[in-house]
Every structure is written in structure tokens, then in C-alpha cells.
Coordinates of C-alpha atoms in Angstrom, one line a residue:
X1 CA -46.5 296.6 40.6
X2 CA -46.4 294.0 43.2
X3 CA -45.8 295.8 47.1
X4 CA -42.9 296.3 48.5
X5 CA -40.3 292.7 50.0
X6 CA -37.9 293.4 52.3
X7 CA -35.6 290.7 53.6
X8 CA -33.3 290.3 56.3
X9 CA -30.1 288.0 56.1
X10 CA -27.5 286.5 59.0
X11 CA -25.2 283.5 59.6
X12 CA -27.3 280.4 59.8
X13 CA -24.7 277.8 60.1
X14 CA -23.2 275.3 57.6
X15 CA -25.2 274.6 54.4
X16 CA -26.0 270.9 53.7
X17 CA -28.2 269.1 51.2
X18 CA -29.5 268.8 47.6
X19 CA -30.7 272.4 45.5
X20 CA -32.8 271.8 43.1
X21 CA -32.9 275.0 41.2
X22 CA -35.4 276.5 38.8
X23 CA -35.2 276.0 35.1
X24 CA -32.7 277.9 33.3
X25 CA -34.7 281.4 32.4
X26 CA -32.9 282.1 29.1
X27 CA -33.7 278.8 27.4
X28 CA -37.4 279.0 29.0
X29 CA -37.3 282.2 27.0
X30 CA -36.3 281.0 23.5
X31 CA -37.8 277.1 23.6
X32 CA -41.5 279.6 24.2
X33 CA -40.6 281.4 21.2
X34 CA -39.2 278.4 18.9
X35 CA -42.2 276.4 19.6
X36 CA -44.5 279.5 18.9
X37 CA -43.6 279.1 15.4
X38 CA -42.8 275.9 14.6
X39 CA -45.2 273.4 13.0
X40 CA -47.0 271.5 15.8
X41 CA -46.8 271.0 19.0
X42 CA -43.8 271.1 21.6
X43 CA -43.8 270.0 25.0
X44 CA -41.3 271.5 27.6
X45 CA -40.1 270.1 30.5
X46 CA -38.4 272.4 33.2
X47 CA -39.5 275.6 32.3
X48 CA -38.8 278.4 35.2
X49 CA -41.8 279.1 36.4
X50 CA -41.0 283.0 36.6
X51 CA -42.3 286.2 36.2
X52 CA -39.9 287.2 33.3
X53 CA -40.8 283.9 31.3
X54 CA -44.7 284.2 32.1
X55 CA -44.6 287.6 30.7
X56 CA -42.8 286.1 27.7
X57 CA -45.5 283.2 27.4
X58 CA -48.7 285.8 27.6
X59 CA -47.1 288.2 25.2
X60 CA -47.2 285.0 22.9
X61 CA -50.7 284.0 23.8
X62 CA -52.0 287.6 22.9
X63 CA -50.2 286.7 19.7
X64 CA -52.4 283.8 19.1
X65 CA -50.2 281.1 20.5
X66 CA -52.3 278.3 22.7
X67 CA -49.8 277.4 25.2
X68 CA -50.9 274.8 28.0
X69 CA -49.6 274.6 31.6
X70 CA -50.6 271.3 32.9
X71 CA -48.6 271.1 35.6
X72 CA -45.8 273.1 37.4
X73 CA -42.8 273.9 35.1
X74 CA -44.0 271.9 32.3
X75 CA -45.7 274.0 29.0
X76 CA -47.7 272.2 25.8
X77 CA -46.9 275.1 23.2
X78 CA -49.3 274.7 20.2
X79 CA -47.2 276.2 17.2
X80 CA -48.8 277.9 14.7
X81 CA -45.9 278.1 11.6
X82 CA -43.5 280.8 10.8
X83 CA -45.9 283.1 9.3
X84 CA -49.1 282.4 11.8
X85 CA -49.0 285.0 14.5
X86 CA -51.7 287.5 15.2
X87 CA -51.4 291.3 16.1
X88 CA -52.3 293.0 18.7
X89 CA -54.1 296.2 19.2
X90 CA -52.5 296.7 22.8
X91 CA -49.4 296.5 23.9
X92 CA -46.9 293.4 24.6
X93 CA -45.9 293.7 28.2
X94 CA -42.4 292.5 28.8
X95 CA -42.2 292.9 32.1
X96 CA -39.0 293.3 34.0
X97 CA -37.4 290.5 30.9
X98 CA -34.8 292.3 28.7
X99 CA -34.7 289.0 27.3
X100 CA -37.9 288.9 26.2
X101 CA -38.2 291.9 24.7
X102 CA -34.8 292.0 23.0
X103 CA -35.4 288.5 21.6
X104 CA -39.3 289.1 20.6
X105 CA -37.9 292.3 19.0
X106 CA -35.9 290.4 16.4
X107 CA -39.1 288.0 16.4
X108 CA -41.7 290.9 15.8
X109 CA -39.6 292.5 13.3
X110 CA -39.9 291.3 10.5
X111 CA -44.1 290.3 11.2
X112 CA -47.2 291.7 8.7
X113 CA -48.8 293.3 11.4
X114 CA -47.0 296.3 13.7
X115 CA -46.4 295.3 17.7
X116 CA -45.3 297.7 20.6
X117 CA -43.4 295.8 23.4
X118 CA -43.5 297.5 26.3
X119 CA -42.1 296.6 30.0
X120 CA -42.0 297.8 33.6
X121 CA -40.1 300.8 34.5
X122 CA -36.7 299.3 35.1
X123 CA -37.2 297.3 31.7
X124 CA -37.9 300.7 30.2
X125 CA -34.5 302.5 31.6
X126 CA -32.4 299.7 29.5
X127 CA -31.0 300.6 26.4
X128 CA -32.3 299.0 23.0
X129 CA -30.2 300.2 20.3
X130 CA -28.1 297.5 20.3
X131 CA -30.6 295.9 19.0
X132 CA -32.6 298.2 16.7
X133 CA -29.9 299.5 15.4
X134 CA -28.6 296.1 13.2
X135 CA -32.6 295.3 12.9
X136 CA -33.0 298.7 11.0
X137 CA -29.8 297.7 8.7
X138 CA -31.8 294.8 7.8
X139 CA -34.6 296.5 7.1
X140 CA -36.9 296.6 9.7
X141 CA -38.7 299.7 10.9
X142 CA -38.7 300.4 14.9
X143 CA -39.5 303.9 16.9
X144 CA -38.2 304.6 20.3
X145 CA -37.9 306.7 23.0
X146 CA -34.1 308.1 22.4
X147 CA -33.1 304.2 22.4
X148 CA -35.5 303.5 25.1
X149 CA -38.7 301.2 25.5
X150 CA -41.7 300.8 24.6
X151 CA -40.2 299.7 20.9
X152 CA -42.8 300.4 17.9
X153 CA -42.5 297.8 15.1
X154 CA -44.0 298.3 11.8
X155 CA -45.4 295.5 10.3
X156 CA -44.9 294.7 7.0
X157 CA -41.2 295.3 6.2
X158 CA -39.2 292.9 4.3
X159 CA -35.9 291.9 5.7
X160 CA -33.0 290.8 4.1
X161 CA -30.3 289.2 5.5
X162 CA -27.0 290.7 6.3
X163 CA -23.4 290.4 7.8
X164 CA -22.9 291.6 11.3
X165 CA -20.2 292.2 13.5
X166 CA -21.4 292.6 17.2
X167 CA -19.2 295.9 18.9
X168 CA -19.7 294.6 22.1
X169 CA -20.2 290.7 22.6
X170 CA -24.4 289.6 23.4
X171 CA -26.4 286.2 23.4
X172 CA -29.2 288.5 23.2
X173 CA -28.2 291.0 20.4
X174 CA -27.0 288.0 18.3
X175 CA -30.4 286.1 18.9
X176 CA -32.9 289.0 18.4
X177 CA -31.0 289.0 15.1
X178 CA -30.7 285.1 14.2
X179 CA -34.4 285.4 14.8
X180 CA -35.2 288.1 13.0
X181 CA -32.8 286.1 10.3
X182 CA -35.6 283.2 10.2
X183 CA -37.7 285.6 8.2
X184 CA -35.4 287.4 5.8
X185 CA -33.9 287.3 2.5
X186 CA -31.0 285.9 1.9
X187 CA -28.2 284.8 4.7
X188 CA -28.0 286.5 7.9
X189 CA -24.3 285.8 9.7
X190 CA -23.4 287.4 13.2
X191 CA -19.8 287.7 14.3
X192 CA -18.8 288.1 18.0
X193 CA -15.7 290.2 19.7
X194 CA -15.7 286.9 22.1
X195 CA -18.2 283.5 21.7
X196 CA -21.6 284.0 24.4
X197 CA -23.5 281.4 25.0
X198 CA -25.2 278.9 21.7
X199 CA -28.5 278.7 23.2
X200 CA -30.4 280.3 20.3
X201 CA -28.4 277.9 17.4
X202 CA -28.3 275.0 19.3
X203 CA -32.2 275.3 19.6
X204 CA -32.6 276.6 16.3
X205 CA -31.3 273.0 15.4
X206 CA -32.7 271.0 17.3
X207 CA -36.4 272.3 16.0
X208 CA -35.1 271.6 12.3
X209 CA -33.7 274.9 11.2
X210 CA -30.5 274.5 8.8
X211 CA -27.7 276.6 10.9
X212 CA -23.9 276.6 11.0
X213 CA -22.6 277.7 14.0
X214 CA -18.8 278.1 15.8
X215 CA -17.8 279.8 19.0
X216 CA -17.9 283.4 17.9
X217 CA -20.1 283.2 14.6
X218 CA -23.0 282.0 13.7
X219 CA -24.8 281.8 10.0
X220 CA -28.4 280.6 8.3
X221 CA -30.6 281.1 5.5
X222 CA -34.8 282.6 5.3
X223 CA -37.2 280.4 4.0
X224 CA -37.1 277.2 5.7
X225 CA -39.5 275.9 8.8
X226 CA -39.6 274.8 12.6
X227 CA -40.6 271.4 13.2
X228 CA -41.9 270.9 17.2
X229 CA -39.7 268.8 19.4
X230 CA -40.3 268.0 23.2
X231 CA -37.5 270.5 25.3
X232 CA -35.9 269.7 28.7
X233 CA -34.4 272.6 30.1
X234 CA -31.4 272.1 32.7
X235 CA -31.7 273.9 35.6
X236 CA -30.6 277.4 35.7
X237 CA -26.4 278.2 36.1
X238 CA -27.2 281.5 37.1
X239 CA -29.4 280.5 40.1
X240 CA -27.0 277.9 41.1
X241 CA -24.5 280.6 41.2
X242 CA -26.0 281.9 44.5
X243 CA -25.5 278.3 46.4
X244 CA -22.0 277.8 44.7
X245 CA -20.8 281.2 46.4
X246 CA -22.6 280.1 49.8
X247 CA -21.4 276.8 50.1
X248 CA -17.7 277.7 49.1
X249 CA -18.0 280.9 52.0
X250 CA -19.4 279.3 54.4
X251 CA -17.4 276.6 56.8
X252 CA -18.1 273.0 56.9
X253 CA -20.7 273.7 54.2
X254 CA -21.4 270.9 51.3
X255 CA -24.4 271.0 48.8
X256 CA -25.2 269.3 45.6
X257 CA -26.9 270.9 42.5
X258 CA -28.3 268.4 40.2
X259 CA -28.8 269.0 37.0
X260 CA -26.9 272.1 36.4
X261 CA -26.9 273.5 32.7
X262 CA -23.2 273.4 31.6
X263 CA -23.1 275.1 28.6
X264 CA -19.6 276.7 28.1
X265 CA -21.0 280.1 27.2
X266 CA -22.4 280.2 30.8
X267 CA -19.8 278.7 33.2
X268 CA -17.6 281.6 33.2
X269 CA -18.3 282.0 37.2
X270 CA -17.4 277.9 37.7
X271 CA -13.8 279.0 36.2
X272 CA -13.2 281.7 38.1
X273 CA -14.5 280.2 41.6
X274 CA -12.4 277.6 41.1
X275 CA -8.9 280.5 39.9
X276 CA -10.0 281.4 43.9
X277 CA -9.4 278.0 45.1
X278 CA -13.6 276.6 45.4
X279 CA -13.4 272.8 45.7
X280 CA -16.5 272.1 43.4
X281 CA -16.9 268.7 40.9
X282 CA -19.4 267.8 38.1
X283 CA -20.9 264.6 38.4
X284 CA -23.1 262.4 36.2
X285 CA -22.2 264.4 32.9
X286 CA -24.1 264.4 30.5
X287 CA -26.7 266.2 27.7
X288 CA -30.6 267.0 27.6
X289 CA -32.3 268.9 24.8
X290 CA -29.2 269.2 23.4
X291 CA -27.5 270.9 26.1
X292 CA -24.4 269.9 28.6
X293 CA -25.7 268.9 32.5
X294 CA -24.4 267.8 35.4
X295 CA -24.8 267.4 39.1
X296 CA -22.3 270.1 40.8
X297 CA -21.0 268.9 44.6
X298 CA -19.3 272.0 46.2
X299 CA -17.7 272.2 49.1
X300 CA -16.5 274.6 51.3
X301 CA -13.0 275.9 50.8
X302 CA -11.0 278.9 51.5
X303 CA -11.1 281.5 48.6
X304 CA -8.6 284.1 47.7
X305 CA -8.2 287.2 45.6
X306 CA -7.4 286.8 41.6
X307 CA -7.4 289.4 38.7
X308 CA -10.3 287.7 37.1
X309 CA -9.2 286.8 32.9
X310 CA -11.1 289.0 31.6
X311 CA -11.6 286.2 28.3
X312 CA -13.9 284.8 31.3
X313 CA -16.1 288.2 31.3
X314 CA -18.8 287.2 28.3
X315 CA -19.3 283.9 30.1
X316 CA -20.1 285.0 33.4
X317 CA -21.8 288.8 32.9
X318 CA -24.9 287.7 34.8
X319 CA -23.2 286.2 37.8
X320 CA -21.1 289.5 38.5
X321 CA -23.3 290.4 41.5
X322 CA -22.3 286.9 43.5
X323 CA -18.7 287.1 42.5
X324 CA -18.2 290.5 43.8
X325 CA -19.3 288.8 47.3
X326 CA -17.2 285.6 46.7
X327 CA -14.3 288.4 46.3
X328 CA -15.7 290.1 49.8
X329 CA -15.5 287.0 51.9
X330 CA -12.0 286.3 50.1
X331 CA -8.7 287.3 51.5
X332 CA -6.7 289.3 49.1
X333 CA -7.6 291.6 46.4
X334 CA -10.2 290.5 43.3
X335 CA -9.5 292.5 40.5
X336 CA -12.1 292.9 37.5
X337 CA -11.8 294.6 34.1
X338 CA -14.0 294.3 31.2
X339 CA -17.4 294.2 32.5
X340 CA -18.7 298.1 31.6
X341 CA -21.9 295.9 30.2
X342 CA -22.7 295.5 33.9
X343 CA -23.8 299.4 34.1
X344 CA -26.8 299.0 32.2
X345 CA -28.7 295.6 33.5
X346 CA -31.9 295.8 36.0
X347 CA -30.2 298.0 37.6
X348 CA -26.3 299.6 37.9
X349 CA -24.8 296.5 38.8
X350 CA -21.4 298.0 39.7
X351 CA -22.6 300.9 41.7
X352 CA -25.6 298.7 43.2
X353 CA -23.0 296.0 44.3
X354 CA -20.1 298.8 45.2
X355 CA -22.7 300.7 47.6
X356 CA -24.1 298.2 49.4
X357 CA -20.7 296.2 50.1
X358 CA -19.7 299.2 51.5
X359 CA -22.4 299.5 53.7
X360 CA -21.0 296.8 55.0
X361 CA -17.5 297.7 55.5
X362 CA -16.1 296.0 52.9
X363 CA -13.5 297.7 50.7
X364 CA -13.9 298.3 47.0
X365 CA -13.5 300.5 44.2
X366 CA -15.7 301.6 41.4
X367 CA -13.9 301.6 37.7
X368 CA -15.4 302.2 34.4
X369 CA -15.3 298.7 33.5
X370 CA -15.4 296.6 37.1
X371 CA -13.7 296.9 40.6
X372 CA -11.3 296.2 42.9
X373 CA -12.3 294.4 46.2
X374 CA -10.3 293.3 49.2
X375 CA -11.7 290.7 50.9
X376 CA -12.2 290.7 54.7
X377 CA -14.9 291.1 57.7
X378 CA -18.4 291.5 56.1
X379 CA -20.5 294.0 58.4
X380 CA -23.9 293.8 59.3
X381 CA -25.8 296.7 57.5
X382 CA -28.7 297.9 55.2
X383 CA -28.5 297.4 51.5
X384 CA -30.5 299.1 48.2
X385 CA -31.2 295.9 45.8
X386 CA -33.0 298.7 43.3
X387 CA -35.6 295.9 42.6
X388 CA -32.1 293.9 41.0
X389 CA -33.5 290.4 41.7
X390 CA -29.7 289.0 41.3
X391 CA -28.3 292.2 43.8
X392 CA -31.2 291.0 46.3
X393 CA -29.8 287.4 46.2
X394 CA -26.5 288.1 46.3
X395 CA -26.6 290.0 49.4
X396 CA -28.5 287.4 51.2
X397 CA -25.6 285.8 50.9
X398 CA -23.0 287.9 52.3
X399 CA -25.4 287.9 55.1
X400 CA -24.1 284.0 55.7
X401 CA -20.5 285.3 56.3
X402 CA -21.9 288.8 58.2
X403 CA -21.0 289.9 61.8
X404 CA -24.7 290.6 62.1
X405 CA -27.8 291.1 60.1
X406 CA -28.0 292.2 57.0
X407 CA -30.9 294.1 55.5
X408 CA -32.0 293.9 52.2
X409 CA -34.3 296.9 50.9
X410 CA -36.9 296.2 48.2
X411 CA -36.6 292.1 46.9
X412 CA -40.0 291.8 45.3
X413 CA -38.2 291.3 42.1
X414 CA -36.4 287.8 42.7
X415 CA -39.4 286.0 41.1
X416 CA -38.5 287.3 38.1
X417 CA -35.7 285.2 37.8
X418 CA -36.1 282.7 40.7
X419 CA -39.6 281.9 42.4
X420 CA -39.2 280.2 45.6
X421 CA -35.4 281.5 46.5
X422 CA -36.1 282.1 49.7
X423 CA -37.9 279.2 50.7
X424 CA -35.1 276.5 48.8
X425 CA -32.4 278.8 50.8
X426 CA -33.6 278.4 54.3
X427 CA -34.1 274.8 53.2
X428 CA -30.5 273.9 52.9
X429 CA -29.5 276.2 56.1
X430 CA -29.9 280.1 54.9
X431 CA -31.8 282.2 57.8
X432 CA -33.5 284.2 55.2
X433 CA -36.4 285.9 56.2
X434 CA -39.1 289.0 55.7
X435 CA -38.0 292.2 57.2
X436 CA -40.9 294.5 58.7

């Protein structure tokens, strides 16, 4: 466990220049896992160089997979076929990635050998059934802990494929189980309440895999192989989030993202900043690795309250956090429904979020499913991140539209997602620093 970060947050002025974010994590996660087990090697370009995907790459290495890092954010992955992993005789340590362990889950499950995945002890407070549950209806054979990490997989299980309707709408669910689809029997088909993002199939393609996929469903066969291919991953929506919300709160503020994965699974949060009035434009269109980019300029603009659609809450579920301070520095009231996933990432992100706004005098209040916020004067105050690397970041920026410092206990988990945060924020007018 990596000592305690504290940070300390407060108006630095208007933001200006170009962000380059990190790599977006969740493709990082499956190109790791695609090449792994393709036929030959795969090169990827722009992979976040994060804790949560490092995790994911030495779980694969003590699997048997070479994997190169010649330089930063670049991996040679040396693919060793559908059916050439290794056991283990220790554990796989997730980390702090749900992702990775959901996803290597559906990966392991239908493997010769038995795995146990393991994590940290956030990762091991986040339910799993959503995931074993369908994997054991397929055939697999996984132990738990009432539902809870480390997840034992018995080896040797064969898996046929099956029709599945997701209860609650998850990229992660359905990819656990697409993969898990790669070795089975027969067709595996997922069906979704509401379409999340293609990631998986549209990778799954692009390494050769026959798929057929449609917002909301997605269907392939066992038996075929992964051919390598050279990735480029965009750079990250999520971690653009942060800047979007800080450039749009903050007066005479203007910063462009280059490069921005635009996948419409993703962009829920670029629909609804712009439902509160954000004045941000996509540039230089176009596609890499098979996925939508573009450059986003923002600029700042006065925001107000909306009941947020909740058709936009599957697109958006990891950018909750930021909104919920977009909807602090708003005037009027920001209403959201929908979003009871959001009590059972990294950390509680409603409560997490509803506490520490309060701490800072801002009004809201805690439903099953979401909140209601009215916007006004942010305070200074302390803040509990609960290791939540996307709480952390999120209050460093209310601290940019704060009547006076705000104090952020416990950050040491932002490199999970995004390595370097701090250092890129101060670089574009953030005054973001360590907290004794």
C-alpha cells in the first residue's frame, strides 16, 4: 500500500493551454488482454501508463505473456494463441482495477488450469456477482466470498455459449462475458437494458474475431482465433472530464484536449455539459484503432441546473463525480436519477461526493438512485476522497471556484487511473499542491 497523499486545492486563475491526457484506461485494459491471446505480436501506442493497467499487464505476464515496454506508453505484447496461457500457483493481483478483474474473470473462466484474482481492499469490497453469476450459467465454476473478491476459478470447465440479458446495463459485465464467449460452445449473445460503450466488439474485430454487434446487443461464435494488429489508444474521455468541468467553471478559461476518445458509449458527460450551457467544439474528427477522436476546445461559459436525461446515465456513469461539481458551481438546481450503480464503485460515489460538497456548503441531497444539487458559493473545507482517485480529482476542482482552500484527504489512488494529474493540472493554471 503506497503512504498516505494529501492535496490541497484553491483558485489559481484562468485555465489556458493544450491537455494532453493519459491513454484511455478501459481500452489499455482490453487491447492487453486481446493481444495476450492473439497469434503474434501487437504493438500499442498510447497505453495509460497506470497503476490499474500495470496490474492488468503483470497479472498477464505471470500468465506467461512476454509483454515489452520500450518506451513510455507504448507495449510490444507477444501473443501466445487462444489456448497458450500458463497457471499460476499464486494469486493474480488486480489491484485497485474492477476492470481488470471483471474482464480477466470472463478471460480466466473458461482456462485448463484454476486462477484466483485477487485485489486491494477497496477492489475487494466491490461486488462480483454480476459477473459470476452469467459465467456460472455458462458453465464456469467460480468461489467467492458472499459475492466478494478474491474470485476462485476452476480450471478445466467447458463453456457453452448462451443468451443473456444484462438487469442492469455494464461494458464490463457484457465484456467479461463476450470474452469468456471466445472460448465456448456454441453462440454467446448479450442483450442490454440501454447500449454502453463497444469497446470490447469493436476490438474484438479489429484483431480478426467474426462478431455482430448493434447498440444494445452484441453476438459471436467459439472456435475461431485473434490475429495481432498494432492499437492506438485515444486519450482517455474520463480524464478529460476533469479539464472540461474546469475550463467551463472557471472565468476567462480556454483549453484544448487533443485527441479525445469519442466513442458514443462514453460521451454521455459532453451531452449533458453542453444541456448546462458549456461552450465546447470537436475539432479535427476523425478515427484511430478503430475508434472516434477528436481535439475538444472548451471554453468558459456560464452553466445552469438541468434534470439530467437519464437515457444519458450508462454513457456517463464514470464521470458522475465531476458532474456533481459542474452542478455545484451551476446556478439552479441539477437533478439526477438513475445512477444507483454509482453506490458500489471505488468507493460510495454518492455519499463520497454528497459529504464532502457539503463540507463545503453546497446544497444537495442524497436519493437511492442520484441527487439533487443547487448550485451556488463553493466553501473552502476538508474533504474524504476514500482513496476514490475520480472523488480526489474532482474536488480539486471545486477548489478552482472555492472561497478558500480546499483540502483533500487521502489521493494516493489517482495513479490508478491518471499518473501525472497533478503535475498536467498546475501546468495549465490549477494550484494543486501536497498538503502536510
Amino acid at each position: 500500500m503506497s503512504a498516505r497523499l494529501d492535496w490541497a486545492s484553491g483558485a489559481g486563475g484562468a485555465l489556458h493551454g493544450s491537455v494532453a491526457v493519459p491513454g484511455d484506461k478501459s481500452i489499455s485494459h482490453r487491447a492487453l488482454m486481446l493481444a495476450a491471446i492473439a497469434e503474434g505480436r501487437s504493438r500499442i501506442r498510447g497505453f495509460l501508463e497506470g497503476e490499474d493497467t500495470r496490474a492488468t499487464a503483470a497479472v498477464l505476464n505471470q500468465l506467461g505473456v512476454r509483454i515489452e515496454a520500450p518506451s513510455t506508453g507504448e507495449r510490444i505484447v507477444h501473443g501466445v494463441g487462444l489456448h497458450g496461457l500458463r497457471g499460476s500457483t499464486q494469486p493474480l493481483d488486480c489491484g485497485n482495477a474492477g476492470t481488470g478483474m471483471r474482464l480477466l474473470a470472463g478471460l480466466l473462466a473458461g482456462q485448463a488450469f484454476d486462477s484466483v484474482l485477487t485485489g486491494d481492499a477497496s477492489l475487494s469490497r466491490r461486488p462480483m456477482r454480476r459477473v459470476t453469476d452469467p459465467l456460472a450459467s455458462m458453465g464456469a465454476r467460480i468461489d467467492s466470498h458472499d459475492g466478494l473478491p478474491p474470485l476462485r476459478l476452476h480450471g478445466g470447465c467447458a463453456l457453452r455459449g448462451i443468451r443473456y440479458e444484462l438487469p442492469v446495463a455494464s461494458a464490463q459485465v457484457k465484456s467479461a462475458l463476450l470474452l469468456a464467449g471466445l472460448y465456448a460452445e456454441g453462440t454467446t449473445e448479450i442483450l442490454e437494458p440501454h447500449p454502453t460503450r463497444d469497446y470490447t466488439e469493436r476490438m474484438l474485430a479489429a484483431f480478426g474475431w467474426p462478431i455482430m454487434f448493434a447498440p444494445g446487443r452484441a453476438r459471436l461464435d467459439g472456435g475461431h482465433i485473434l490475429r495481432a494488429v498494432d492499437v492506438e489508444v485515444p486519450a482517455d474521455f474520463s480524464s478529460a472530464a476533469f479539464f472540461l468541468v474546469a475550463a467551463s467553471i472557471v472565468p476567462g478559461s480556454q483549453l484544448r484536449l487533443p485527441a479525445v476518445g469519442l466513442n458514443p458509449r462514453r460521451t454521455g458527460l459532453l451531452q449533458a455539459l453542453r444541456l448546462m450551457g458549456a461552450d465546447i467544439v470537436v475539432e479535427r474528427q476523425r478515427e484511430a484503432g478503430g475508434e472516434p477522436v477528436g481535439d475538444l476546445v472548451v471554453r468558459h461559459a456560464p452553466l445552469h441546473g438541468i434534470e439530467l436525461p437519464t437515457a444519458l446515465v450508462p454513457d456517463m456513469i464514470d464521470e458522475f463525480p465531476i458532474l456533481f461539481v459542474a452542478a455545484a458551481a451551476a446556478s439552479g438546481r441539477t437533478v439526477v436519477r438513475g445512477a444507483a450503480e454509482l453506490r458500489v464503485k471505488e468507493s460510495d460515489r454518492i455519499a463520497t461526493m454528497a459529504a464532502g460538497l457539503r463540507a463545503l456548503g453546497v446544497a444537495i441531497e442524497e436519493t437511492p438512485d442520484g441527487a439533487i444539487i443547487d448550485g451556488g458559493p463553493i466553501g473552502a473545507g476538508t474533504v474524504e476522497s476514500l482513496t476514490d482517485h475520480r472523488i480526489a480529482m474532482s474536488f480539486a476542482v471545486a477548489g478552482l471556484r472555492s472561497a478558500g482552500p480546499v483540502r483533500i484527504n487521502d489521493c494516493r489512488h489517482v495513479a490508478t487511473s491518471f499518473p501525472g494529474f497533478r503535475e498536467l493540472a498546475n501546468g495549465c493554471g490549477f494550484a494543486l499542491r501536497e498538503a502536510g
